Coordinates of C-alpha atoms in Angstrom, one line a residue:
Chain A
M1 CA 55.6 -201.6 62.9
K2 CA 56.9 -198.5 64.4
I3 CA 55.9 -196.8 60.9
T4 CA 52.5 -197.9 61.2
K5 CA 52.2 -196.6 64.8
I6 CA 53.5 -193.2 63.5
L7 CA 50.9 -193.2 60.8
I8 CA 48.0 -194.1 63.1
S9 CA 49.2 -191.6 65.5
M10 CA 49.1 -188.9 62.9
L11 CA 45.9 -189.7 61.4
L12 CA 44.4 -189.7 64.8
L13 CA 45.7 -186.2 65.5
V14 CA 44.2 -184.9 62.2
A15 CA 40.9 -186.6 63.1
V16 CA 41.0 -184.9 66.5
F17 CA 41.5 -181.6 64.9
M18 CA 38.8 -182.2 62.5
I19 CA 36.3 -183.3 65.1
S20 CA 36.8 -180.4 67.2
G21 CA 36.6 -178.0 64.2
C22 CA 33.4 -179.5 63.5
N23 CA 32.1 -179.2 67.1
N24 CA 33.1 -175.3 67.0
T25 CA 30.9 -174.5 63.9
D26 CA 28.0 -177.0 64.3
V27 CA 27.3 -176.4 68.2
T28 CA 24.3 -174.1 67.3
K29 CA 22.8 -176.6 65.2
Q30 CA 23.2 -179.6 67.3
D31 CA 22.0 -177.6 70.4
K32 CA 18.5 -177.2 68.9
P33 CA 16.6 -180.6 69.1
S34 CA 13.4 -179.5 68.1
A35 CA 11.3 -182.3 69.2
G36 CA 11.0 -184.5 66.3
V37 CA 11.4 -182.0 63.6
T38 CA 13.8 -183.0 60.9
T39 CA 14.7 -181.7 57.6
N40 CA 16.2 -185.0 56.4
T41 CA 14.2 -186.1 53.2
D42 CA 16.2 -189.2 52.7
K43 CA 14.8 -191.3 55.6
P44 CA 11.0 -191.5 55.1
A45 CA 10.0 -193.6 58.4
D46 CA 6.7 -194.9 58.8
D47 CA 5.6 -192.2 61.4
T48 CA 7.2 -189.3 59.4
L49 CA 4.7 -186.8 58.2
E50 CA 5.0 -183.8 55.8
I51 CA 3.2 -180.7 57.0
K52 CA 2.9 -177.0 56.5
V53 CA 4.1 -174.6 59.1
Y54 CA 3.5 -170.8 58.7
F55 CA 6.1 -168.0 59.2
P56 CA 5.8 -164.5 58.8
N57 CA 8.0 -162.9 56.0
N58 CA 10.6 -160.2 57.4
D59 CA 8.5 -157.3 56.7
A60 CA 5.4 -159.0 58.4
S61 CA 3.4 -158.4 55.4
K62 CA 2.0 -162.0 55.0
L63 CA 2.5 -165.6 56.2
V64 CA 4.4 -168.0 54.2
A65 CA 4.0 -171.9 54.3
E66 CA 7.1 -173.8 54.7
K67 CA 7.1 -177.6 54.1
K68 CA 8.6 -179.7 56.9
K69 CA 9.0 -183.2 57.6
V70 CA 8.1 -184.2 61.0
K71 CA 8.7 -187.3 62.9
L72 CA 5.8 -188.2 65.2
K73 CA 7.6 -190.1 67.7
G74 CA 4.3 -191.1 69.6
A75 CA 3.2 -187.5 69.5
T76 CA 0.0 -186.3 67.9
K77 CA 0.5 -184.5 64.6
Y78 CA -1.0 -181.5 66.0
R79 CA 1.9 -181.4 68.7
A80 CA 4.3 -182.2 66.2
A81 CA 3.1 -179.2 64.0
M82 CA 3.3 -176.9 66.9
D83 CA 6.7 -178.0 67.9
A84 CA 7.7 -177.5 64.3
L85 CA 6.6 -174.1 64.4
L86 CA 8.3 -173.5 67.6
A87 CA 11.6 -174.6 66.3
G88 CA 11.5 -171.7 63.8
T89 CA 12.7 -171.3 60.3
D90 CA 16.2 -171.3 58.8
D91 CA 14.8 -169.4 55.8
R92 CA 16.4 -166.0 55.6
K93 CA 13.3 -164.4 54.0
L94 CA 11.1 -165.5 56.9
T95 CA 11.1 -164.7 60.5
T96 CA 10.6 -166.6 63.8
V97 CA 8.2 -164.6 65.9
I98 CA 7.5 -167.1 68.7
P99 CA 9.6 -166.1 71.5
K100 CA 12.7 -168.5 72.1
D101 CA 11.5 -169.6 75.6
A102 CA 7.9 -170.4 74.6
K103 CA 6.9 -173.9 75.0
V104 CA 4.0 -176.0 74.0
L105 CA 2.5 -177.5 77.0
G106 CA -0.2 -179.6 75.0
V107 CA -2.5 -179.8 72.0
T108 CA -6.1 -181.3 72.5
V109 CA -8.6 -181.5 70.0
T110 CA -12.3 -181.4 70.5
G111 CA -14.7 -181.8 67.5
D112 CA -13.3 -179.3 65.2
T113 CA -11.6 -177.1 67.7
A114 CA -8.0 -177.5 68.7
K115 CA -7.0 -176.1 72.0
V116 CA -3.3 -175.3 72.5
D117 CA -1.6 -174.4 75.7
F118 CA 1.5 -172.5 75.9
N119 CA 3.8 -171.4 78.7
K120 CA 3.9 -167.8 79.9
A121 CA 7.0 -167.0 78.2
M122 CA 4.8 -166.8 75.0
V123 CA 3.0 -163.8 76.4
D124 CA 6.0 -162.2 78.3
K125 CA 8.8 -162.4 75.7
L126 CA 6.6 -161.3 72.8
S127 CA 7.7 -158.0 71.5
G128 CA 4.1 -156.5 71.2
G129 CA 2.6 -154.7 68.3
S130 CA -0.5 -155.5 66.3
T131 CA 1.5 -156.8 63.6
G132 CA 3.6 -158.9 65.9
E133 CA 0.6 -160.3 67.9
E134 CA -1.3 -160.9 64.6
M135 CA 1.4 -162.8 62.8
L136 CA 2.1 -164.9 66.3
V137 CA -1.6 -165.9 66.3
G138 CA -2.1 -166.4 62.5
S139 CA 1.0 -168.7 62.4
I140 CA -0.1 -170.9 65.3
V141 CA -3.9 -170.9 63.6
N142 CA -3.2 -171.3 60.2
T143 CA -0.4 -174.3 60.8
L144 CA -3.1 -176.1 62.9
T145 CA -6.1 -175.3 60.6
E146 CA -3.8 -176.9 57.7
F147 CA -5.2 -180.1 58.9
P148 CA -8.6 -180.1 57.2
E149 CA -10.5 -181.6 60.3
I150 CA -9.5 -178.5 62.4
K151 CA -11.6 -175.3 61.8
K152 CA -10.8 -173.3 64.8
V153 CA -8.2 -172.9 67.4
Q154 CA -8.2 -171.7 70.9
I155 CA -5.1 -170.4 72.5
V156 CA -4.7 -170.9 76.1
I157 CA -1.7 -170.0 78.5
E158 CA -0.7 -172.5 81.2
G159 CA -4.3 -173.8 81.0
R160 CA -6.3 -170.5 81.1
K161 CA -8.1 -168.8 78.6
V162 CA -6.8 -165.3 78.1
E163 CA -8.5 -162.1 76.7
T164 CA -5.5 -161.0 74.7
L165 CA -1.7 -161.9 74.5
K166 CA -0.4 -158.4 74.3
G167 CA -3.2 -156.2 74.5
H168 CA -4.7 -156.0 71.0
M169 CA -6.1 -159.2 69.7
D170 CA -9.2 -161.0 71.3
T171 CA -8.1 -164.4 72.1
S172 CA -10.8 -165.4 74.4
Q173 CA -12.6 -167.3 71.9
P174 CA -11.5 -170.0 69.1
I175 CA -10.3 -168.4 66.2
T176 CA -10.7 -169.5 62.7
R177 CA -8.2 -169.5 59.9
M178 CA -6.9 -166.4 59.1
E179 CA -6.6 -166.4 55.2
E180 CA -6.2 -162.7 55.2
L181 CA -2.5 -163.0 56.2
L182 CA -1.8 -165.5 53.5
K183 CA -2.4 -162.9 50.5
Chain B
M1 CA 48.4 -203.5 71.7
K2 CA 48.9 -201.8 75.1
G3 CA 51.6 -199.9 73.8
I4 CA 49.3 -198.6 70.8
L5 CA 46.7 -197.5 73.2
C6 CA 49.2 -195.8 75.4
R7 CA 50.6 -194.0 72.2
L8 CA 47.3 -193.0 71.2
F9 CA 46.4 -191.6 74.6
I10 CA 49.2 -189.3 74.4
V11 CA 48.7 -188.1 71.0
V12 CA 45.1 -187.2 71.9
C13 CA 46.4 -185.3 75.0
C14 CA 48.6 -183.5 73.0
A15 CA 46.3 -182.4 70.4
I16 CA 44.0 -181.4 73.2
G17 CA 46.6 -179.4 74.6
F18 CA 47.5 -177.7 71.0
W19 CA 43.7 -177.0 71.0
G20 CA 43.8 -175.2 74.4
M21 CA 47.0 -173.2 73.5
N22 CA 45.3 -171.9 70.3
F23 CA 42.5 -170.7 72.6
G24 CA 44.9 -169.1 74.9
S25 CA 46.8 -167.2 72.3
C26 CA 43.5 -165.2 71.0
Q27 CA 43.4 -163.6 74.5
A28 CA 45.5 -160.5 74.2
A29 CA 47.6 -158.4 76.8
P30 CA 46.0 -156.8 79.5
S31 CA 43.0 -154.6 78.1
H32 CA 40.7 -151.9 79.6
K33 CA 37.4 -152.9 80.6
V34 CA 34.4 -150.6 81.0
E35 CA 33.3 -150.7 84.6
S36 CA 30.7 -147.8 85.0
F37 CA 28.6 -145.7 82.7
H38 CA 26.5 -142.6 83.3
Y39 CA 25.6 -139.6 81.7
K40 CA 23.9 -136.2 82.9
S41 CA 22.7 -133.0 81.3
Y42 CA 23.9 -129.8 82.8
K43 CA 23.7 -126.0 81.9
D44 CA 26.9 -123.8 81.3
G45 CA 25.6 -120.4 81.1
D46 CA 22.6 -120.6 78.6
R47 CA 24.1 -123.8 76.8
D48 CA 22.9 -127.1 77.3
W49 CA 25.4 -130.0 77.5
L50 CA 25.3 -133.8 77.7
K51 CA 28.1 -135.2 79.6
I52 CA 28.9 -139.0 79.2
E53 CA 31.3 -140.7 81.4
I54 CA 32.7 -144.3 80.7
G55 CA 34.7 -145.7 83.8
L56 CA 37.6 -148.0 83.0
S57 CA 39.8 -150.3 84.7
R58 CA 42.9 -149.0 83.5
D59 CA 44.7 -145.7 82.5
N60 CA 46.4 -144.7 79.3
L61 CA 43.5 -145.5 76.9
E62 CA 43.9 -144.9 73.3
Y63 CA 40.8 -143.8 71.3
E64 CA 40.0 -142.3 68.1
V65 CA 37.1 -139.9 67.3
S66 CA 35.6 -139.8 64.1
D67 CA 32.2 -139.0 62.4
N68 CA 30.4 -141.1 59.8
P69 CA 30.0 -139.2 56.3
D70 CA 27.1 -141.7 55.3
K71 CA 25.3 -140.8 58.7
P72 CA 25.5 -137.3 59.7
N73 CA 24.1 -137.7 62.9
Q74 CA 26.6 -140.1 64.3
L75 CA 29.7 -139.6 66.6
L76 CA 32.0 -142.5 66.6
V77 CA 34.5 -143.2 69.5
L78 CA 36.9 -146.1 68.9
M79 CA 38.4 -147.2 72.2
K80 CA 41.4 -149.5 71.7
N81 CA 42.0 -152.5 73.4
T82 CA 38.9 -152.3 75.4
K83 CA 36.4 -155.1 76.8
P84 CA 32.7 -154.1 77.2
G85 CA 32.4 -155.5 80.6
E86 CA 28.7 -155.1 81.8
I87 CA 27.8 -152.3 79.7
K88 CA 24.4 -152.5 77.7
K89 CA 24.6 -152.6 73.9
N90 CA 22.1 -150.0 73.4
I91 CA 21.5 -147.0 75.9
G92 CA 19.0 -144.5 75.5
L93 CA 20.2 -140.9 76.2
D94 CA 18.6 -137.7 77.1
R95 CA 16.8 -137.5 73.7
K96 CA 17.3 -133.6 73.5
I97 CA 21.1 -133.5 72.5
A98 CA 21.7 -137.3 71.6
R99 CA 19.1 -139.9 71.4
Y100 CA 21.0 -143.1 72.0
M101 CA 24.3 -144.7 72.1
T102 CA 25.5 -148.3 71.0
V103 CA 28.4 -150.2 71.9
R104 CA 29.9 -152.9 69.7
E105 CA 33.1 -154.7 69.8
K106 CA 35.3 -154.2 67.0
N107 CA 38.7 -155.5 65.4
K108 CA 38.6 -158.3 68.1
N109 CA 39.8 -156.0 71.0
D110 CA 38.2 -152.6 70.5
L111 CA 35.1 -151.1 71.4
Q112 CA 33.2 -148.8 69.1
I113 CA 30.9 -146.2 70.8
M114 CA 28.3 -144.7 68.4
I115 CA 26.4 -141.7 69.8
A116 CA 23.2 -140.7 67.6
T117 CA 22.8 -136.9 68.1
D118 CA 19.4 -135.2 67.7
G119 CA 20.1 -133.7 64.1
D120 CA 23.3 -133.6 62.4
L121 CA 26.6 -133.9 64.4
A122 CA 27.8 -130.7 62.7
T123 CA 25.3 -128.6 64.7
H124 CA 26.7 -129.8 68.0
E125 CA 29.8 -128.8 69.6
Y126 CA 31.5 -131.9 71.1
K127 CA 34.7 -132.8 73.0
V128 CA 36.3 -136.1 73.9
Y129 CA 38.9 -136.4 76.7
T130 CA 40.1 -138.8 79.4
V131 CA 40.2 -138.0 83.3
E132 CA 42.6 -139.6 85.8
K133 CA 41.3 -141.6 88.5
D134 CA 40.1 -139.4 91.5
K135 CA 40.7 -141.1 94.8
K136 CA 38.9 -138.5 96.8
T137 CA 35.5 -138.9 94.7
R138 CA 36.3 -142.5 94.3
K139 CA 35.9 -141.9 90.5
P140 CA 37.7 -144.4 88.3
Y141 CA 39.7 -143.4 85.3
R142 CA 37.4 -142.5 82.7
L143 CA 36.5 -141.5 79.2
V144 CA 34.4 -138.1 78.9
I145 CA 32.1 -137.5 75.9
E146 CA 30.6 -134.0 76.1
I147 CA 28.1 -132.8 73.4
A148 CA 26.4 -129.4 73.4
G149 CA 22.9 -128.8 72.5
D150 CA 23.9 -126.5 69.7
E151 CA 26.3 -123.8 68.9
G152 CA 25.6 -121.3 71.4
K153 CA 21.8 -121.5 71.4
P154 CA 20.0 -123.4 74.2
V155 CA 17.9 -126.4 73.3
D156 CA 14.1 -125.8 73.2
T157 CA 13.0 -128.2 76.2
K158 CA 9.7 -128.7 74.3
P159 CA 9.4 -127.3 70.8
V160 CA 5.7 -126.4 70.6
P161 CA 4.4 -126.8 67.2
D162 CA 3.6 -123.7 65.6
I163 CA -0.3 -122.8 66.1
P164 CA -0.5 -121.3 62.5
E165 CA 0.1 -124.7 60.9
D166 CA -3.1 -126.1 62.6
E167 CA -5.9 -125.9 59.8
L168 CA -9.2 -125.5 59.9
M169 CA -11.2 -128.7 60.3
D170 CA -14.8 -127.6 60.1
S171 CA -16.6 -131.0 60.4
V172 CA -15.6 -132.1 63.8
A173 CA -17.3 -129.2 65.8
G174 CA -20.0 -130.6 68.0
H175 CA -19.0 -134.2 67.9
T176 CA -17.8 -136.2 70.8
I177 CA -14.7 -138.3 70.2
V178 CA -12.8 -140.8 72.3
L179 CA -9.1 -140.8 72.1
D180 CA -7.3 -143.9 73.5
P181 CA -3.5 -143.8 73.9
G182 CA -2.4 -147.4 73.8
H183 CA -0.9 -148.9 76.8
G184 CA 0.4 -146.9 79.9
G185 CA 1.3 -147.1 83.5
T186 CA 2.5 -150.5 84.2
D187 CA 2.2 -151.6 80.5
N188 CA 5.1 -150.0 78.4
G189 CA 3.8 -151.5 75.3
A190 CA 6.5 -152.3 72.8
S191 CA 9.9 -150.6 73.0
G192 CA 12.3 -149.7 70.3
P193 CA 16.0 -150.3 69.7
S194 CA 17.0 -147.1 71.2
L195 CA 14.6 -148.0 74.1
L196 CA 11.7 -145.5 73.2
R197 CA 8.4 -146.6 74.9
E198 CA 5.1 -147.1 73.0
K199 CA 3.2 -145.7 75.8
D200 CA 4.9 -142.5 75.9
V201 CA 4.5 -141.9 72.2
T202 CA 0.9 -142.8 72.1
L203 CA 0.2 -140.2 75.0
S204 CA 2.1 -137.5 73.0
I205 CA 0.3 -138.1 69.7
S206 CA -3.3 -138.4 71.5
L207 CA -2.8 -135.4 73.7
E208 CA -1.9 -133.4 70.4
A209 CA -4.7 -134.8 68.6
A210 CA -7.0 -134.0 71.4
R211 CA -5.8 -130.4 71.3
I212 CA -6.3 -130.0 67.5
L213 CA -9.7 -131.4 67.7
R214 CA -10.7 -129.2 70.6
E215 CA -9.6 -126.3 68.8
N216 CA -11.9 -126.9 66.3
G217 CA -14.9 -127.4 68.4
A218 CA -15.1 -131.1 69.0
R219 CA -15.5 -132.7 72.5
V220 CA -12.8 -135.0 73.2
L221 CA -12.7 -137.6 76.1
M222 CA -9.4 -139.3 76.6
T223 CA -8.9 -142.8 78.3
R224 CA -5.8 -141.6 79.9
F225 CA -4.1 -138.2 80.1
T226 CA -1.0 -139.1 81.9
D227 CA 1.4 -142.3 82.3
V228 CA -1.3 -144.5 84.0
D229 CA -3.1 -147.8 83.6
V230 CA -6.7 -146.9 82.9
F231 CA -8.3 -149.4 85.0
G232 CA -5.5 -149.6 87.7
P233 CA -2.0 -151.1 88.1
V234 CA -3.0 -154.7 89.0
A235 CA -5.7 -155.1 86.5
T236 CA -6.3 -158.1 84.2
D237 CA -5.9 -157.5 80.6
K238 CA -9.5 -157.8 80.2
Q239 CA -10.3 -155.2 83.1
E240 CA -7.9 -153.0 81.5
L241 CA -9.2 -153.1 77.8
Q242 CA -12.9 -153.1 79.1
A243 CA -12.0 -149.8 81.2
R244 CA -10.9 -148.2 78.0
V245 CA -14.0 -149.3 76.1
D246 CA -16.2 -148.3 78.9
V247 CA -14.9 -144.6 78.7
A248 CA -16.9 -144.5 75.2
R249 CA -20.0 -146.7 76.8
R250 CA -20.4 -144.5 79.6
D251 CA -21.2 -141.3 77.6
P252 CA -24.0 -141.8 75.2
S253 CA -22.9 -138.7 73.1
V254 CA -19.7 -140.5 72.0
E255 CA -19.8 -141.0 68.3
M256 CA -16.2 -142.4 67.6
F257 CA -13.5 -144.2 69.4
V258 CA -9.9 -143.9 68.2
S259 CA -7.0 -145.9 69.8
V260 CA -3.4 -144.8 69.0
H261 CA -0.6 -147.3 69.0
C262 CA 3.0 -148.0 67.7
N263 CA 3.4 -151.2 65.8
A264 CA 6.0 -153.8 66.6
F265 CA 7.8 -156.8 65.1
T266 CA 10.4 -159.2 66.0
N267 CA 12.1 -158.4 62.6
S268 CA 13.3 -154.8 62.6
E269 CA 12.9 -154.6 58.9
A270 CA 9.1 -154.4 59.1
N271 CA 7.9 -150.8 58.5
G272 CA 4.9 -148.8 57.4
T273 CA 1.6 -147.3 58.9
G274 CA -1.5 -149.2 59.1
T275 CA -5.1 -148.9 60.6
Y276 CA -7.3 -151.5 62.1
F277 CA -11.1 -152.0 62.3
Y278 CA -13.6 -154.7 63.4
P279 CA -16.3 -154.7 60.8
H280 CA -19.4 -153.8 63.0
S281 CA -20.7 -151.9 60.1
S282 CA -19.5 -150.4 57.0
R283 CA -18.7 -147.3 59.1
D284 CA -15.6 -148.9 60.9
A285 CA -13.9 -149.5 57.7
M286 CA -14.7 -146.3 56.4
L287 CA -13.2 -144.5 59.3
A288 CA -10.2 -146.6 59.2
Q289 CA -9.6 -145.8 55.5
Y290 CA -10.0 -142.2 56.0
I291 CA -7.3 -142.0 58.8
Q292 CA -5.0 -144.4 56.8
N293 CA -5.2 -142.2 53.8
E294 CA -4.2 -139.1 55.7
M295 CA -1.5 -140.9 57.6
V296 CA 0.1 -142.2 54.6
H297 CA -0.2 -138.7 52.7
S298 CA 1.3 -136.9 55.6
T299 CA 4.1 -139.3 56.8
G300 CA 5.2 -140.6 53.6
L301 CA 5.3 -144.3 55.2
R302 CA 4.6 -147.3 53.5
D303 CA 1.0 -147.9 53.4
R304 CA 0.1 -151.2 55.0
G305 CA -3.5 -150.4 54.3
I306 CA -6.5 -151.1 56.6
T307 CA -6.9 -154.5 58.1
S308 CA -10.0 -156.1 59.8
A309 CA -8.9 -157.6 63.1
R310 CA -10.3 -159.0 66.2
F311 CA -9.0 -156.5 68.7
Y312 CA -10.6 -156.3 71.9
V313 CA -11.1 -152.6 72.0
L314 CA -12.6 -152.5 68.4
R315 CA -14.9 -155.5 68.9
N316 CA -16.5 -154.4 72.4
S317 CA -17.1 -150.8 70.9
R318 CA -20.6 -149.9 70.2
V319 CA -19.5 -146.9 68.1
P320 CA -17.3 -146.8 64.8
A321 CA -14.0 -147.7 66.3
T322 CA -10.4 -147.9 64.8
L323 CA -6.8 -148.5 66.0
V324 CA -4.0 -146.6 64.4
E325 CA -0.7 -148.4 64.1
T326 CA 1.4 -145.2 63.4
A327 CA 4.7 -146.7 62.6
F328 CA 7.0 -149.6 63.8
I329 CA 8.9 -148.5 66.8
T330 CA 11.0 -151.7 66.3
N331 CA 12.3 -150.2 62.9
P332 CA 15.3 -147.9 63.9
Y333 CA 14.1 -145.3 61.2
E334 CA 10.6 -145.1 62.4
E335 CA 11.6 -145.1 66.1
S336 CA 13.4 -142.1 65.4
M337 CA 10.3 -140.4 63.7
L338 CA 8.2 -141.6 66.5
A339 CA 10.5 -139.9 69.0
N340 CA 10.6 -136.7 67.1
V341 CA 8.0 -134.0 68.5
R342 CA 7.5 -132.6 64.9
C343 CA 6.4 -136.2 63.5
Q344 CA 4.2 -136.8 66.4
Y345 CA 2.5 -133.7 65.6
T346 CA 2.4 -134.5 62.1
M347 CA 0.8 -138.0 62.8
A348 CA -1.8 -136.3 65.3
K349 CA -2.8 -133.8 62.5
A350 CA -3.3 -136.6 60.0
I351 CA -5.4 -138.7 62.6
C352 CA -7.6 -135.6 62.9
R353 CA -7.9 -134.8 59.4
G354 CA -9.1 -138.4 58.9
I355 CA -11.8 -138.0 61.6
N356 CA -12.7 -134.7 60.3
N357 CA -13.1 -136.2 56.6
Y358 CA -15.2 -138.9 58.2
F359 CA -17.6 -136.6 59.8
R360 CA -17.7 -134.5 56.5
D361 CA -18.5 -137.2 54.2
T362 CA -20.8 -139.5 56.5
L363 CA -22.9 -137.1 58.4
R364 CA -23.9 -134.5 55.7

């Protein structure tokens, strides 16, 4: 009896160390719940969709499509695609351009145009530069126009149309797919 | 059953206790902490010096001074057993003697200071020493790093590019050109790892380009001459950008609009020079290509090519317009190029040559 108790105690001690060790290394990953985005490929549920999300490569010479499985969880596929974009990429060859604090406030679709609304952090925290701005807008527009029914994307900030995000690109009108960034 | 639970509880507590102790043991004996930082430039006779003072919480600092054989413009000071406190990781310096300083934690307890000097460290005299706490002036115990501008020679405050280097550009005479230094005033534009600001670089390059064009007989209008917002400090983006476009629209003799910018990207790897246009007519792409060719040729930067883009100042221009993204301010190497007066001059000259070639080939 005593031996089993000691054995159990020792096992528990080991378990506790293992758990705390895990916590230490995995904190960053677990802290990033990305609104329904998951890279699990082994659980294809009914509301799981495979979409293409665009990220710029590290030298910002083009956008590269990354396949992601997203769980809709009641959200529209457009919203899920935007959340997947904002969640960023783990690919070392690609860069996450969307500022960390940026949030999607909503995505609405009218006809062939998607209107995507972001909070102000999207503009304030962006580092600027033509290339940075181009890649940011391109990744949003190309990810949404990946859905065949979407032809144009209007970017708005906290409900309002903006002339430009960072002083270069004209974002006052809906933007069509930016094929030139994919070459 | 109760006994087992009780025992388990004790074991868990012990485990947590061990864990806590492990954490505790990582913390070393009392260490130095950076409490203040400042630098100043001063003159000793006709020599310029830069004096950096790092205030510390305790005395008896051990430190090592070294240079970096791979990077001849770096002075390294390792402060042993020192914590960074509130000091920033990247600090811009005077830019004449030293460009910037970085602070990194090293070997767990030490602090590595790197100072990037302008030109090789070997061309600078320097000294590193500590000064005891001064109760009268309320100065803490501090580490002092002094770097001289040169060996005996004073630093030129503004190295003026040699005029003979300007070449004859015989096709711009009589033409009216608008130069638009990107950003300005309340809008800093992008900034680099050593805090170089885009708006300052674009202004320097544009002023230099304006000078070269005028010397060759062109009429140059600028959207701004100093560090200001073109519309005003509380303008919307549209007002600000439209104000720049309007400088060209107000004068019917204007034939061309050239906006000068520095590129930026989240990843510091991105590099190269690129030129943007909006295809109102074939002339926009032509102008962009002429400038791009000269920029690549004279800077040796990677050629990112010309790109058609929906940029506000380009779309709304009624004359051939282009936006030059000179180099990436977010890339450390290109940032140091953009900060360098000679490189700024090279870029200004390249832009002028592109403009000259455009007039030469399209209007004759």
